[in-house]
Amino acid sequence: MTVLDDIVAGVVADLDERRKQTPLADVIDRARAAQPARAFDLDADFGVIAEVKRKSPSRGDLANIPDPGTLAGLYAAGGARAISVLTEQRRFSGSLADLDSVRAAVDIPVLRKDFMVDEYQFYEARAHGADLVLLIVAALSPAQLSEFHALAGELGMTALVETHNAEELAIASDLKAPLIGVNTRNLKDLSVDTNRFAPLAELAPAECTLVAESGVAGAADVSGYAKSGADLVLVGEALVTGGDAEAAVAEFTATGRKHRARAAS
């Protein structure tokens, strides 16, 4: 069993427990009653998706975040384009309560970052105010990916389609996903190699908005990604451990805009 398989198994088990407490029909009603999802501007200048991240499978505990909303406010003040909120609890110590806290604190788009493998989670995401959701190509069959991408759109949310290699990038391209991520983390051993990004970026559709994921320790990494074709970077660990989240988001944004290889639409 791979690390991804193990994580997904835990996600499914936790989902089953939530489903027992709240039937799908009730979650759908809550999703429909929620405020409309905020649009994510795919054509804006280079930006940062700043992540609320307490823990990771590769590094363990990263930061004590008693109030995710306060941290999200700092990210927004620094110019973040969106806030990513990890809601997976077993490996990342996240929760839907974190999503609620962030949603209440900021007006910019919020991404529910989780291992989305069931329609229940999409209605759940919308019910809790998510504007974006993550779709990991490696975790889904082509049929599931297509179905969930369409469902996200029907609910007004933007899907970030995450890829790790050329084969997955081709699948995302065939899906005509407008927002594609290239994660430089190897899902088998959790190692990160930022050099994986550039050759994959060359294969990405010119019309998509491209997100570089993982491996940002500082401005130099943002510069490298921007020069290689990234339109956005998704950053978590460097922000929650760096000491000044607002300043870091502002620095990463300015660096990316200075070195961005692809002009904003």
GROMACS .gro file of N, CA and C in nm, residues 63-216:
model
  462
   63ALA      N    1   0.334   2.344   1.311
   63ALA     CA    2   0.301   2.468   1.381
   63ALA      C    3   0.175   2.451   1.464
   64ASN      N    4   0.172   2.520   1.577
   64ASN     CA    5   0.052   2.528   1.658
   64ASN      C    6  -0.032   2.643   1.604
   65ILE      N    7  -0.149   2.612   1.553
   65ILE     CA    8  -0.234   2.716   1.493
   65ILE      C    9  -0.369   2.715   1.567
   66PRO      N   10  -0.377   2.785   1.679
   66PRO     CA   11  -0.500   2.782   1.758
   66PRO      C   12  -0.617   2.851   1.690
   67ASP      N   13  -0.586   2.949   1.604
   67ASP     CA   14  -0.693   3.024   1.537
   67ASP      C   15  -0.660   3.037   1.388
   68PRO      N   16  -0.706   2.943   1.306
   68PRO     CA   17  -0.678   2.948   1.162
   68PRO      C   18  -0.727   3.077   1.097
   69GLY      N   19  -0.835   3.133   1.149
   69GLY     CA   20  -0.888   3.256   1.091
   69GLY      C   21  -0.790   3.372   1.104
   70THR      N   22  -0.723   3.380   1.217
   70THR     CA   23  -0.624   3.487   1.237
   70THR      C   24  -0.508   3.472   1.139
   71LEU      N   25  -0.460   3.349   1.122
   71LEU     CA   26  -0.353   3.325   1.026
   71LEU      C   27  -0.398   3.358   0.885
   72ALA      N   28  -0.519   3.319   0.851
   72ALA     CA   29  -0.572   3.350   0.718
   72ALA      C   30  -0.580   3.500   0.695
   73GLY      N   31  -0.613   3.574   0.800
   73GLY     CA   32  -0.617   3.720   0.789
   73GLY      C   33  -0.481   3.778   0.755
   74LEU      N   34  -0.377   3.722   0.814
   74LEU     CA   35  -0.241   3.767   0.783
   74LEU      C   36  -0.206   3.734   0.639
   75TYR      N   37  -0.244   3.616   0.595
   75TYR     CA   38  -0.220   3.579   0.455
   75TYR      C   39  -0.290   3.678   0.361
   76ALA      N   40  -0.414   3.708   0.390
   76ALA     CA   41  -0.491   3.799   0.305
   76ALA      C   42  -0.428   3.938   0.304
   77ALA      N   43  -0.383   3.982   0.421
   77ALA     CA   44  -0.319   4.114   0.430
   77ALA      C   45  -0.191   4.119   0.349
   78GLY      N   46  -0.125   4.004   0.335
   78GLY     CA   47  -0.002   3.996   0.256
   78GLY      C   48  -0.027   3.987   0.107
   79GLY      N   49  -0.154   3.974   0.067
   79GLY     CA   50  -0.187   3.971  -0.074
   79GLY      C   51  -0.213   3.834  -0.131
   80ALA      N   52  -0.240   3.734  -0.047
   80ALA     CA   53  -0.267   3.599  -0.097
   80ALA      C   54  -0.386   3.600  -0.192
   81ARG      N   55  -0.377   3.519  -0.297
   81ARG     CA   56  -0.486   3.508  -0.393
   81ARG      C   57  -0.597   3.418  -0.339
   82ALA      N   58  -0.560   3.322  -0.256
   82ALA     CA   59  -0.656   3.230  -0.196
   82ALA      C   60  -0.593   3.169  -0.072
   83ILE      N   61  -0.678   3.114   0.013
   83ILE     CA   62  -0.631   3.044   0.132
   83ILE      C   63  -0.663   2.896   0.117
   84SER      N   64  -0.562   2.812   0.131
   84SER     CA   65  -0.581   2.667   0.129
   84SER      C   66  -0.592   2.618   0.272
   85VAL      N   67  -0.697   2.540   0.298
   85VAL     CA   68  -0.720   2.488   0.433
   85VAL      C   69  -0.721   2.335   0.429
   86LEU      N   70  -0.626   2.275   0.493
   86LEU     CA   71  -0.623   2.129   0.502
   86LEU      C   72  -0.731   2.083   0.599
   87THR      N   73  -0.817   1.993   0.550
   87THR     CA   74  -0.925   1.944   0.637
   87THR      C   75  -0.908   1.796   0.670
   88GLU      N   76  -0.805   1.730   0.619
   88GLU     CA   77  -0.779   1.589   0.652
   88GLU      C   78  -0.723   1.583   0.794
   89GLN      N   79  -0.781   1.497   0.878
   89GLN     CA   80  -0.747   1.502   1.019
   89GLN      C   81  -0.637   1.407   1.064
   90ARG      N   82  -0.626   1.289   1.003
   90ARG     CA   83  -0.533   1.188   1.056
   90ARG      C   84  -0.387   1.223   1.033
   91ARG      N   85  -0.354   1.268   0.913
   91ARG     CA   86  -0.214   1.295   0.878
   91ARG      C   87  -0.180   1.443   0.883
   92PHE      N   88  -0.282   1.530   0.876
   92PHE     CA   89  -0.255   1.673   0.868
   92PHE      C   90  -0.316   1.753   0.984
   93SER      N   91  -0.389   1.686   1.072
   93SER     CA   92  -0.452   1.752   1.188
   93SER      C   93  -0.542   1.868   1.147
   94GLY      N   94  -0.608   1.853   1.031
   94GLY     CA   95  -0.700   1.955   0.986
   94GLY      C   96  -0.843   1.917   1.019
   95SER      N   97  -0.937   2.007   0.988
   95SER     CA   98  -1.077   1.981   1.016
   95SER      C   99  -1.165   2.077   0.938
   96LEU      N  100  -1.292   2.042   0.929
   96LEU     CA  101  -1.389   2.133   0.869
   96LEU      C  102  -1.410   2.256   0.956
   97ALA      N  103  -1.383   2.243   1.085
   97ALA     CA  104  -1.390   2.360   1.173
   97ALA      C  105  -1.286   2.464   1.133
   98ASP      N  106  -1.168   2.418   1.088
   98ASP     CA  107  -1.067   2.511   1.039
   98ASP      C  108  -1.118   2.585   0.916
   99LEU      N  109  -1.186   2.512   0.829
   99LEU     CA  110  -1.243   2.574   0.709
   99LEU      C  111  -1.346   2.680   0.748
  100ASP      N  112  -1.430   2.648   0.845
  100ASP     CA  113  -1.529   2.745   0.892
  100ASP      C  114  -1.462   2.871   0.948
  101SER      N  115  -1.356   2.850   1.024
  101SER     CA  116  -1.285   2.963   1.085
  101SER      C  117  -1.226   3.055   0.979
  102VAL      N  118  -1.164   2.995   0.879
  102VAL     CA  119  -1.102   3.075   0.773
  102VAL      C  120  -1.208   3.145   0.689
  103ARG      N  121  -1.316   3.072   0.656
  103ARG     CA  122  -1.421   3.132   0.575
  103ARG      C  123  -1.480   3.256   0.642
  104ALA      N  124  -1.493   3.250   0.774
  104ALA     CA  125  -1.551   3.362   0.847
  104ALA      C  126  -1.456   3.480   0.859
  105ALA      N  127  -1.327   3.455   0.836
  105ALA     CA  128  -1.226   3.559   0.860
  105ALA      C  129  -1.184   3.636   0.736
  106VAL      N  130  -1.200   3.578   0.617
  106VAL     CA  131  -1.150   3.643   0.496
  106VAL      C  132  -1.256   3.647   0.387
  107ASP      N  133  -1.237   3.739   0.293
  107ASP     CA  134  -1.330   3.752   0.181
  107ASP      C  135  -1.274   3.694   0.052
  108ILE      N  136  -1.147   3.653   0.051
  108ILE     CA  137  -1.087   3.597  -0.069
  108ILE      C  138  -1.125   3.449  -0.080
  109PRO      N  139  -1.108   3.389  -0.198
  109PRO     CA  140  -1.145   3.248  -0.215
  109PRO      C  141  -1.071   3.155  -0.119
  110VAL      N  142  -1.140   3.048  -0.081
  110VAL     CA  143  -1.086   2.948   0.011
  110VAL      C  144  -1.091   2.811  -0.056
  111LEU      N  145  -0.980   2.741  -0.049
  111LEU     CA  146  -0.965   2.607  -0.105
  111LEU      C  147  -0.978   2.503   0.004
  112ARG      N  148  -1.070   2.409  -0.013
  112ARG     CA  149  -1.071   2.293   0.075
  112ARG      C  150  -0.968   2.194   0.021
  113LYS      N  151  -0.858   2.177   0.094
  113LYS     CA  152  -0.753   2.087   0.050
  113LYS      C  153  -0.766   1.956   0.126
  114ASP      N  154  -0.809   1.855   0.054
  114ASP     CA  155  -0.832   1.724   0.114
  114ASP      C  156  -0.822   1.621   0.003
  115PHE      N  157  -0.841   1.499   0.038
  115PHE     CA  158  -0.836   1.390  -0.059
  115PHE      C  159  -0.981   1.360  -0.097
  116MET      N  160  -1.025   1.423  -0.202
  116MET     CA  161  -1.166   1.422  -0.241
  116MET      C  162  -1.195   1.298  -0.324
  117VAL      N  163  -1.268   1.204  -0.266
  117VAL     CA  164  -1.291   1.076  -0.333
  117VAL      C  165  -1.438   1.034  -0.334
  118ASP      N  166  -1.527   1.123  -0.289
  118ASP     CA  167  -1.668   1.089  -0.280
  118ASP      C  168  -1.750   1.216  -0.298
  119GLU      N  169  -1.866   1.204  -0.364
  119GLU     CA  170  -1.947   1.322  -0.390
  119GLU      C  171  -1.988   1.394  -0.262
  120TYR      N  172  -2.001   1.319  -0.154
  120TYR     CA  173  -2.039   1.377  -0.026
  120TYR      C  174  -1.946   1.491   0.011
  121GLN      N  175  -1.816   1.474  -0.014
  121GLN     CA  176  -1.717   1.575   0.025
  121GLN      C  177  -1.734   1.706  -0.050
  122PHE      N  178  -1.785   1.699  -0.173
  122PHE     CA  179  -1.800   1.820  -0.253
  122PHE      C  180  -1.917   1.905  -0.201
  123TYR      N  181  -2.028   1.838  -0.170
  123TYR     CA  182  -2.140   1.910  -0.110
  123TYR      C  183  -2.100   1.962   0.029
  124GLU      N  184  -2.023   1.883   0.099
  124GLU     CA  185  -1.973   1.922   0.231
  124GLU      C  186  -1.885   2.046   0.220
  125ALA      N  187  -1.796   2.046   0.122
  125ALA     CA  188  -1.708   2.160   0.100
  125ALA      C  189  -1.788   2.287   0.075
  126ARG      N  190  -1.888   2.277  -0.011
  126ARG     CA  191  -1.970   2.394  -0.044
  126ARG      C  192  -2.052   2.439   0.077
  127ALA      N  193  -2.102   2.342   0.154
  127ALA     CA  194  -2.179   2.375   0.274
  127ALA      C  195  -2.096   2.452   0.375
  128HIS      N  196  -1.965   2.429   0.375
  128HIS     CA  197  -1.875   2.496   0.469
  128HIS      C  198  -1.807   2.617   0.406
  129GLY      N  199  -1.853   2.657   0.287
  129GLY     CA  200  -1.805   2.782   0.229
  129GLY      C  201  -1.685   2.773   0.138
  130ALA      N  202  -1.644   2.655   0.098
  130ALA     CA  203  -1.529   2.643   0.008
  130ALA      C  204  -1.562   2.698  -0.130
  131ASP      N  205  -1.463   2.761  -0.190
  131ASP     CA  206  -1.476   2.815  -0.326
  131ASP      C  207  -1.397   2.732  -0.426
  132LEU      N  208  -1.298   2.661  -0.377
  132LEU     CA  209  -1.216   2.573  -0.459
  132LEU      C  210  -1.202   2.439  -0.389
  133VAL      N  211  -1.178   2.335  -0.467
  133VAL     CA  212  -1.151   2.202  -0.412
  133VAL      C  213  -1.033   2.142  -0.487
  134LEU      N  214  -0.967   2.047  -0.423
  134LEU     CA  215  -0.852   1.979  -0.483
  134LEU      C  216  -0.894   1.845  -0.540
  135LEU      N  217  -0.853   1.819  -0.664
  135LEU     CA  218  -0.872   1.688  -0.727
  135LEU      C  219  -0.735   1.632  -0.759
  136ILE      N  220  -0.699   1.520  -0.696
  136ILE     CA  221  -0.568   1.459  -0.716
  136ILE      C  222  -0.584   1.348  -0.820
  137VAL      N  223  -0.522   1.366  -0.935
  137VAL     CA  224  -0.537   1.269  -1.044
  137VAL      C  225  -0.498   1.129  -0.997
  138ALA      N  226  -0.392   1.119  -0.918
  138ALA     CA  227  -0.341   0.989  -0.875
  138ALA      C  228  -0.438   0.915  -0.783
  139ALA      N  229  -0.532   0.987  -0.723
  139ALA     CA  230  -0.625   0.927  -0.627
  139ALA      C  231  -0.757   0.888  -0.689
  140LEU      N  232  -0.775   0.920  -0.818
  140LEU     CA  233  -0.906   0.902  -0.881
  140LEU      C  234  -0.894   0.828  -1.014
  141SER      N  235  -0.998   0.755  -1.050
  141SER     CA  236  -1.006   0.697  -1.183
  141SER      C  237  -1.040   0.809  -1.281
  142PRO      N  238  -1.014   0.790  -1.410
  142PRO     CA  239  -1.053   0.894  -1.508
  142PRO      C  240  -1.201   0.928  -1.500
  143ALA      N  241  -1.286   0.827  -1.479
  143ALA     CA  242  -1.430   0.853  -1.469
  143ALA      C  243  -1.462   0.937  -1.346
  144GLN      N  244  -1.402   0.905  -1.233
  144GLN     CA  245  -1.424   0.983  -1.111
  144GLN      C  246  -1.375   1.126  -1.130
  145LEU      N  247  -1.258   1.140  -1.188
  145LEU     CA  248  -1.201   1.273  -1.208
  145LEU      C  249  -1.295   1.360  -1.291
  146SER      N  250  -1.345   1.304  -1.400
  146SER     CA  251  -1.438   1.377  -1.486
  146SER      C  252  -1.567   1.412  -1.413
  147GLU      N  253  -1.620   1.314  -1.339
  147GLU     CA  254  -1.744   1.335  -1.265
  147GLU      C  255  -1.729   1.442  -1.159
  148PHE      N  256  -1.621   1.435  -1.083
  148PHE     CA  257  -1.602   1.529  -0.973
  148PHE      C  258  -1.565   1.669  -1.023
  149HIS      N  259  -1.493   1.675  -1.134
  149HIS     CA  260  -1.461   1.805  -1.192
  149HIS      C  261  -1.591   1.875  -1.234
  150ALA      N  262  -1.681   1.798  -1.295
  150ALA     CA  263  -1.810   1.853  -1.336
  150ALA      C  264  -1.894   1.892  -1.215
  151LEU      N  265  -1.894   1.809  -1.111
  151LEU     CA  266  -1.973   1.838  -0.991
  151LEU      C  267  -1.924   1.966  -0.924
  152ALA      N  268  -1.793   1.982  -0.914
  152ALA     CA  269  -1.739   2.104  -0.855
  152ALA      C  270  -1.790   2.225  -0.931
  153GLY      N  271  -1.787   2.217  -1.064
  153GLY     CA  272  -1.836   2.328  -1.145
  153GLY      C  273  -1.984   2.354  -1.126
  154GLU      N  274  -2.063   2.247  -1.116
  154GLU     CA  275  -2.207   2.262  -1.094
  154GLU      C  276  -2.236   2.334  -0.962
  155LEU      N  277  -2.148   2.314  -0.864
  155LEU     CA  278  -2.166   2.376  -0.733
  155LEU      C  279  -2.102   2.515  -0.727
  156GLY      N  280  -2.046   2.559  -0.840
  156GLY     CA  281  -1.988   2.693  -0.846
  156GLY      C  282  -1.843   2.701  -0.802
  157MET      N  283  -1.782   2.586  -0.772
  157MET     CA  284  -1.646   2.585  -0.723
  157MET      C  285  -1.546   2.562  -0.836
  158THR      N  286  -1.425   2.611  -0.817
  158THR     CA  287  -1.315   2.587  -0.909
  158THR      C  288  -1.235   2.468  -0.859
  159ALA      N  289  -1.202   2.376  -0.948
  159ALA     CA  290  -1.123   2.259  -0.910
  159ALA      C  291  -0.976   2.280  -0.946
  160LEU      N  292  -0.889   2.260  -0.849
  160LEU     CA  293  -0.745   2.255  -0.874
  160LEU      C  294  -0.710   2.109  -0.899
  161VAL      N  295  -0.673   2.078  -1.023
  161VAL     CA  296  -0.643   1.940  -1.061
  161VAL      C  297  -0.494   1.916  -1.046
  162GLU      N  298  -0.459   1.832  -0.949
  162GLU     CA  299  -0.318   1.811  -0.912
  162GLU      C  300  -0.257   1.694  -0.987
  163THR      N  301  -0.139   1.717  -1.045
  163THR     CA  302  -0.066   1.615  -1.120
  163THR      C  303   0.075   1.600  -1.064
  164HIS      N  304   0.137   1.486  -1.098
  164HIS     CA  305   0.273   1.460  -1.050
  164HIS      C  306   0.368   1.415  -1.160
  165ASN      N  307   0.314   1.381  -1.276
  165ASN     CA  308   0.399   1.332  -1.384
  165ASN      C  309   0.331   1.361  -1.518
  166ALA      N  310   0.402   1.326  -1.626
  166ALA     CA  311   0.353   1.359  -1.760
  166ALA      C  312   0.220   1.290  -1.791
  167GLU      N  313   0.205   1.165  -1.746
  167GLU     CA  314   0.081   1.093  -1.773
  167GLU      C  315  -0.038   1.161  -1.707
  168GLU      N  316  -0.021   1.199  -1.582
  168GLU     CA  317  -0.130   1.267  -1.511
  168GLU      C  318  -0.158   1.404  -1.571
  169LEU      N  319  -0.053   1.473  -1.615
  169LEU     CA  320  -0.072   1.603  -1.677
  169LEU      C  321  -0.151   1.591  -1.807
  170ALA      N  322  -0.127   1.484  -1.880
  170ALA     CA  323  -0.203   1.460  -2.004
  170ALA      C  324  -0.351   1.438  -1.972
  171ILE      N  325  -0.379   1.367  -1.863
  171ILE     CA  326  -0.517   1.344  -1.822
  171ILE      C  327  -0.585   1.476  -1.786
  172ALA      N  328  -0.514   1.560  -1.711
  172ALA     CA  329  -0.569   1.690  -1.674
  172ALA      C  330  -0.592   1.777  -1.798
  173SER      N  331  -0.501   1.765  -1.894
  173SER     CA  332  -0.514   1.842  -2.018
  173SER      C  333  -0.635   1.797  -2.097
  174ASP      N  334  -0.655   1.666  -2.105
  174ASP     CA  335  -0.771   1.611  -2.176
  174ASP      C  336  -0.901   1.655  -2.110
  175LEU      N  337  -0.896   1.674  -1.979
  175LEU     CA  338  -1.013   1.718  -1.904
  175LEU      C  339  -1.045   1.866  -1.933
  176LYS      N  340  -0.945   1.934  -1.994
  176LYS     CA  341  -0.954   2.079  -2.018
  176LYS      C  342  -0.971   2.155  -1.888
  177ALA      N  343  -0.901   2.108  -1.786
  177ALA     CA  344  -0.906   2.175  -1.656
  177ALA      C  345  -0.839   2.312  -1.667
  178PRO      N  346  -0.907   2.418  -1.627
  178PRO     CA  347  -0.847   2.551  -1.637
  178PRO      C  348  -0.741   2.580  -1.531
  179LEU      N  349  -0.745   2.504  -1.419
  179LEU     CA  350  -0.651   2.524  -1.310
  179LEU      C  351  -0.581   2.392  -1.282
  180ILE      N  352  -0.453   2.384  -1.316
  180ILE     CA  353  -0.377   2.260  -1.302
  180ILE      C  354  -0.258   2.282  -1.210
  181GLY      N  355  -0.239   2.189  -1.117
  181GLY     CA  356  -0.124   2.193  -1.029
  181GLY      C  357  -0.023   2.087  -1.064
  182VAL      N  358   0.103   2.122  -1.049
  182VAL     CA  359   0.212   2.024  -1.061
  182VAL      C  360   0.277   2.016  -0.923
  183ASN      N  361   0.261   1.902  -0.859
  183ASN     CA  362   0.317   1.880  -0.726
  183ASN      C  363   0.451   1.811  -0.740
  184THR      N  364   0.555   1.872  -0.688
  184THR     CA  365   0.689   1.816  -0.702
  184THR      C  366   0.723   1.716  -0.592
  185ARG      N  367   0.623   1.677  -0.516
  185ARG     CA  368   0.642   1.574  -0.414
  185ARG      C  369   0.612   1.436  -0.471
  186ASN      N  370   0.699   1.341  -0.448
  186ASN     CA  371   0.679   1.203  -0.490
  186ASN      C  372   0.585   1.136  -0.390
  187LEU      N  373   0.473   1.087  -0.436
  187LEU     CA  374   0.374   1.029  -0.346
  187LEU      C  375   0.415   0.893  -0.291
  188LYS      N  376   0.518   0.832  -0.350
  188LYS     CA  377   0.562   0.702  -0.302
  188LYS      C  378   0.652   0.714  -0.179
  189ASP      N  379   0.743   0.811  -0.182
  189ASP     CA  380   0.835   0.824  -0.068
  189ASP      C  381   0.830   0.963  -0.003
  190LEU      N  382   0.742   1.050  -0.054
  190LEU     CA  383   0.719   1.185  -0.002
  190LEU      C  384   0.837   1.280  -0.020
  191SER      N  385   0.936   1.240  -0.100
  191SER     CA  386   1.048   1.330  -0.127
  191SER      C  387   1.003   1.442  -0.221
  192VAL      N  388   1.073   1.555  -0.214
  192VAL     CA  389   1.042   1.669  -0.299
  192VAL      C  390   1.162   1.702  -0.386
  193ASP      N  391   1.138   1.724  -0.514
  193ASP     CA  392   1.243   1.763  -0.607
  193ASP      C  393   1.186   1.874  -0.695
  194THR      N  394   1.222   1.997  -0.667
  194THR     CA  395   1.167   2.110  -0.742
  194THR      C  396   1.207   2.106  -0.890
  195ASN      N  397   1.310   2.031  -0.924
  195ASN     CA  398   1.351   2.019  -1.063
  195ASN      C  399   1.249   1.943  -1.148
  196ARG      N  400   1.154   1.878  -1.084
  196ARG     CA  401   1.050   1.807  -1.159
  196ARG      C  402   0.955   1.904  -1.227
  197PHE      N  403   0.948   2.026  -1.177
  197PHE     CA  404   0.845   2.117  -1.225
  197PHE      C  405   0.867   2.163  -1.369
  198ALA      N  406   0.986   2.210  -1.401
  198ALA     CA  407   1.010   2.273  -1.532
  198ALA      C  408   0.973   2.184  -1.651
  199PRO      N  409   1.019   2.059  -1.656
  199PRO     CA  410   0.983   1.977  -1.773
  199PRO      C  411   0.834   1.948  -1.783
  200LEU      N  412   0.765   1.941  -1.669
  200LEU     CA  413   0.621   1.919  -1.672
  200LEU      C  414   0.548   2.047  -1.713
  201ALA      N  415   0.599   2.161  -1.668
  201ALA     CA  416   0.537   2.288  -1.706
  201ALA      C  417   0.537   2.306  -1.857
  202GLU      N  418   0.640   2.257  -1.922
  202GLU     CA  419   0.649   2.268  -2.068
  202GLU      C  420   0.537   2.189  -2.137
  203LEU      N  421   0.484   2.087  -2.068
  203LEU     CA  422   0.379   2.003  -2.126
  203LEU      C  423   0.239   2.055  -2.094
  204ALA      N  424   0.230   2.152  -2.006
  204ALA     CA  425   0.098   2.202  -1.964
  204ALA      C  426   0.035   2.285  -2.075
  205PRO      N  427  -0.097   2.279  -2.089
  205PRO     CA  428  -0.164   2.360  -2.191
  205PRO      C  429  -0.138   2.509  -2.169
  206ALA      N  430  -0.113   2.581  -2.276
  206ALA     CA  431  -0.082   2.723  -2.265
  206ALA      C  432  -0.196   2.801  -2.202
  207GLU      N  433  -0.320   2.753  -2.223
  207GLU     CA  434  -0.436   2.828  -2.175
  207GLU      C  435  -0.470   2.802  -2.029
  208CYS      N  436  -0.406   2.703  -1.967
  208CYS     CA  437  -0.438   2.674  -1.826
  208CYS      C  438  -0.362   2.768  -1.734
  209THR      N  439  -0.413   2.783  -1.612
  209THR     CA  440  -0.341   2.851  -1.506
  209THR      C  441  -0.267   2.744  -1.428
  210LEU      N  442  -0.135   2.761  -1.416
  210LEU     CA  443  -0.049   2.655  -1.364
  210LEU      C  444   0.000   2.687  -1.223
  211VAL      N  445  -0.020   2.591  -1.133
  211VAL     CA  446   0.017   2.608  -0.993
  211VAL      C  447   0.134   2.516  -0.959
  212ALA      N  448   0.239   2.571  -0.902
  212ALA     CA  449   0.351   2.491  -0.851
  212ALA      C  450   0.323   2.458  -0.705
  213GLU      N  451   0.329   2.329  -0.673
  213GLU     CA  452   0.298   2.284  -0.538
  213GLU      C  453   0.419   2.212  -0.477
  214SER      N  454   0.444   2.239  -0.351
  214SER     CA  455   0.551   2.178  -0.271
  214SER      C  456   0.688   2.236  -0.306
  215GLY      N  457   0.776   2.235  -0.207
  215GLY     CA  458   0.915   2.270  -0.230
  215GLY      C  459   0.952   2.415  -0.214
  216VAL      N  460   0.859   2.500  -0.171
  216VAL     CA  461   0.892   2.641  -0.153
  216VAL      C  462   0.942   2.664  -0.011
   0.00000   0.00000   0.00000
